[in-house]
Coordinates of C-alpha atoms in Angstrom, one line a residue:
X1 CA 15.0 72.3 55.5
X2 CA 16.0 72.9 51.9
X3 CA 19.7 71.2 50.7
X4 CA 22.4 73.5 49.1
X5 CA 21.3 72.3 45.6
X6 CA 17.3 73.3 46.0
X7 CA 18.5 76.6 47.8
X8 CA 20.0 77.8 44.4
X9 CA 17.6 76.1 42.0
X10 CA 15.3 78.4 40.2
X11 CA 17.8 81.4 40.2
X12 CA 19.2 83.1 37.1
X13 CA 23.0 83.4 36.4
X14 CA 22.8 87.0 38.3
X15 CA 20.9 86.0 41.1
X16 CA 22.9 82.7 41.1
X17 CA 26.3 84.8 41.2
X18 CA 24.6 87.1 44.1
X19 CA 23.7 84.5 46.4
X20 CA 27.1 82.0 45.7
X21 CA 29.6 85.7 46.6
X22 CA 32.1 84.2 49.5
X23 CA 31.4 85.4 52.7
X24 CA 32.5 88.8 52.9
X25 CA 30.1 92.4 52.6
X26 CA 28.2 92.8 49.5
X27 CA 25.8 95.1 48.6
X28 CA 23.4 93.6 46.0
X29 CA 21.5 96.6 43.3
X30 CA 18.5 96.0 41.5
X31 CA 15.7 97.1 40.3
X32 CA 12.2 96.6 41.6
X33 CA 10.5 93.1 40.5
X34 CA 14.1 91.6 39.6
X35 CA 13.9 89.3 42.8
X36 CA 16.1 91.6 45.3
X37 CA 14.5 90.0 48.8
X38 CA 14.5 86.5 47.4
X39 CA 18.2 86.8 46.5
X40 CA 18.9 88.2 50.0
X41 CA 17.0 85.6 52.1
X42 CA 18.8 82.9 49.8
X43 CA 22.2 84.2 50.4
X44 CA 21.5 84.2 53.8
X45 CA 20.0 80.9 54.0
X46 CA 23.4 79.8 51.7
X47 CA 26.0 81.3 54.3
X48 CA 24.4 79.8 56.9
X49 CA 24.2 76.2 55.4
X50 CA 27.1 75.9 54.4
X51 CA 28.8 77.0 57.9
X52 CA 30.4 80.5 56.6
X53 CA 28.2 82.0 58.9
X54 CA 25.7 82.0 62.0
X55 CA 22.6 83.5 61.8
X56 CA 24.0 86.2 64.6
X57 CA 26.6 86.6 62.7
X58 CA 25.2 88.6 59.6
X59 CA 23.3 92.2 59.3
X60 CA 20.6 92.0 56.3
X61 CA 19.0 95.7 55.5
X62 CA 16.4 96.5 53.7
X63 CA 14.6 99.6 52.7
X64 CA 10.8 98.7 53.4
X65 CA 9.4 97.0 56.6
X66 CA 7.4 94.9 53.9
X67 CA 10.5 92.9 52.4
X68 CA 12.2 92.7 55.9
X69 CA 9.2 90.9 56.8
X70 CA 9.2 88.7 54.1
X71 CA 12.4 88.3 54.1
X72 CA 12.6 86.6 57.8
X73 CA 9.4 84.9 56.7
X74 CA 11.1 83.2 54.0
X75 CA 14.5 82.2 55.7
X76 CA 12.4 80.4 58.6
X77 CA 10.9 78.5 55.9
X78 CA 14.3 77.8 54.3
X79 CA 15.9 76.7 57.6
X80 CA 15.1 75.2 60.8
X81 CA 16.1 78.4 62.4
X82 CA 14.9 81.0 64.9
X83 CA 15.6 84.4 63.3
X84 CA 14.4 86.2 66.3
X85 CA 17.0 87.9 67.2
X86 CA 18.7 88.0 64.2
X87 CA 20.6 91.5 62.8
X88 CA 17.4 91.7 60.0
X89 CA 15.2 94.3 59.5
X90 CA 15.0 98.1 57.3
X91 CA 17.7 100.8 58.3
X92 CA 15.6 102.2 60.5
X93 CA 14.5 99.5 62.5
X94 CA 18.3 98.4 63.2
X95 CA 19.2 101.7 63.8
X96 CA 16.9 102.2 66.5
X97 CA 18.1 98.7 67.8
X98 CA 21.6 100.2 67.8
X99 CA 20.6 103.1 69.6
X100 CA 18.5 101.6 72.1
X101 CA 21.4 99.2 73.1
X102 CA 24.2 101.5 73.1
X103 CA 21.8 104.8 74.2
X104 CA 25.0 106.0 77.2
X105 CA 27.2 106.1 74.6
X106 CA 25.3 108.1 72.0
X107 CA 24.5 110.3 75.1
X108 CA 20.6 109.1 75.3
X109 CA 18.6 108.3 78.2
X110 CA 17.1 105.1 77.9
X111 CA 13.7 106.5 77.1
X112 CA 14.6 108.5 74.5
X113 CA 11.9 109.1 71.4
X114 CA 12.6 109.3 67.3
X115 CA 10.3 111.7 66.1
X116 CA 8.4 111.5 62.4
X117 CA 7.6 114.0 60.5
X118 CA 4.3 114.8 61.8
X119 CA 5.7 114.3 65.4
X120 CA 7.9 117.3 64.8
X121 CA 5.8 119.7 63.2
X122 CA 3.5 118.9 66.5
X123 CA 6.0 119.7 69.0
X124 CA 7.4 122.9 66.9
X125 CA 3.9 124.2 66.7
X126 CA 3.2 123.6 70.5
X127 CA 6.6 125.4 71.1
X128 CA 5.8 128.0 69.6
X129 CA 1.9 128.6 71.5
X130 CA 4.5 128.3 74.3
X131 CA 6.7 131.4 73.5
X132 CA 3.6 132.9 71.9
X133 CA 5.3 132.9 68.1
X134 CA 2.8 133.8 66.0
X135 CA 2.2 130.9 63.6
X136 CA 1.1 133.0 61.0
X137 CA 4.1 135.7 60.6
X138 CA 6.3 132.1 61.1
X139 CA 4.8 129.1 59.2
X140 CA 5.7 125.6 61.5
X141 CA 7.0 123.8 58.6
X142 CA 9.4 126.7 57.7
X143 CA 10.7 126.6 61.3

């Protein structure tokens, strides 16, 4: 486990600023290759050392499954801690993790399915075989 001190050391001012914000909501801008995921997992790390918060106790969202990843990778090797568990992951992931917990209230059944792009365009073209649509007056990705 890393001290306070090492946590912070290496960072610019920005990053330093970023990662020292009291515990409150902040959303943190930057451009790619300016250090966005290792200002994150440092924040993190930072709350939860020094007791403003527990590791349950925070929601880190990120755009690509990639820096989610390595984001958690990171923070296990900053801290003796199991991030399993932990609110962490891209908007998609946690919103899925939302839905499946809470699915009666969003009016799901439990086995609900989220549907990508190619999903969709599979199930509108096998709708319309059923009600014999023909695909080529009425183009599937138009539909």
């Amino acid at each position: 486990m890393q001290n306070q001190d090492s946590l912070l050391t290496g960072l610019n001012n920005k990053q330093l600023e970023a990662v020292t914000l009291p515990h409150q909501s902040a959303l943190i801008l930057a451009g790619a290759g300016s250090g966005k995921t290792r200002v994150l997992t440092t924040r993190i790390a930072w709350l939860i050392q020094t007791g403003q918060i527990s590791p349950m106790g925070l929601m880190a969202v990120t755009f690509t499954n990639k820096a989610a990843k390595e984001m958690l990778t990171r923070l296990t090797a900053m801290l003796p801690i199991n991030t399993r568990g932990m609110w962490a992951g891209t908007f998609h992931g946690l919103c899925n993790r939302l839905l499946r917990a809470h699915h009666r209230e969003a009016g799901l059944p439990s086995t609900f399915q989220i549907l990508d792009t190619a999903d969709q365009l599979s199930s509108i073209k096998r709708l319309m075989k059923l009600m014999n649509v023909d695909d080529e007056k009425y183009a599937p990705k138009q539909v």
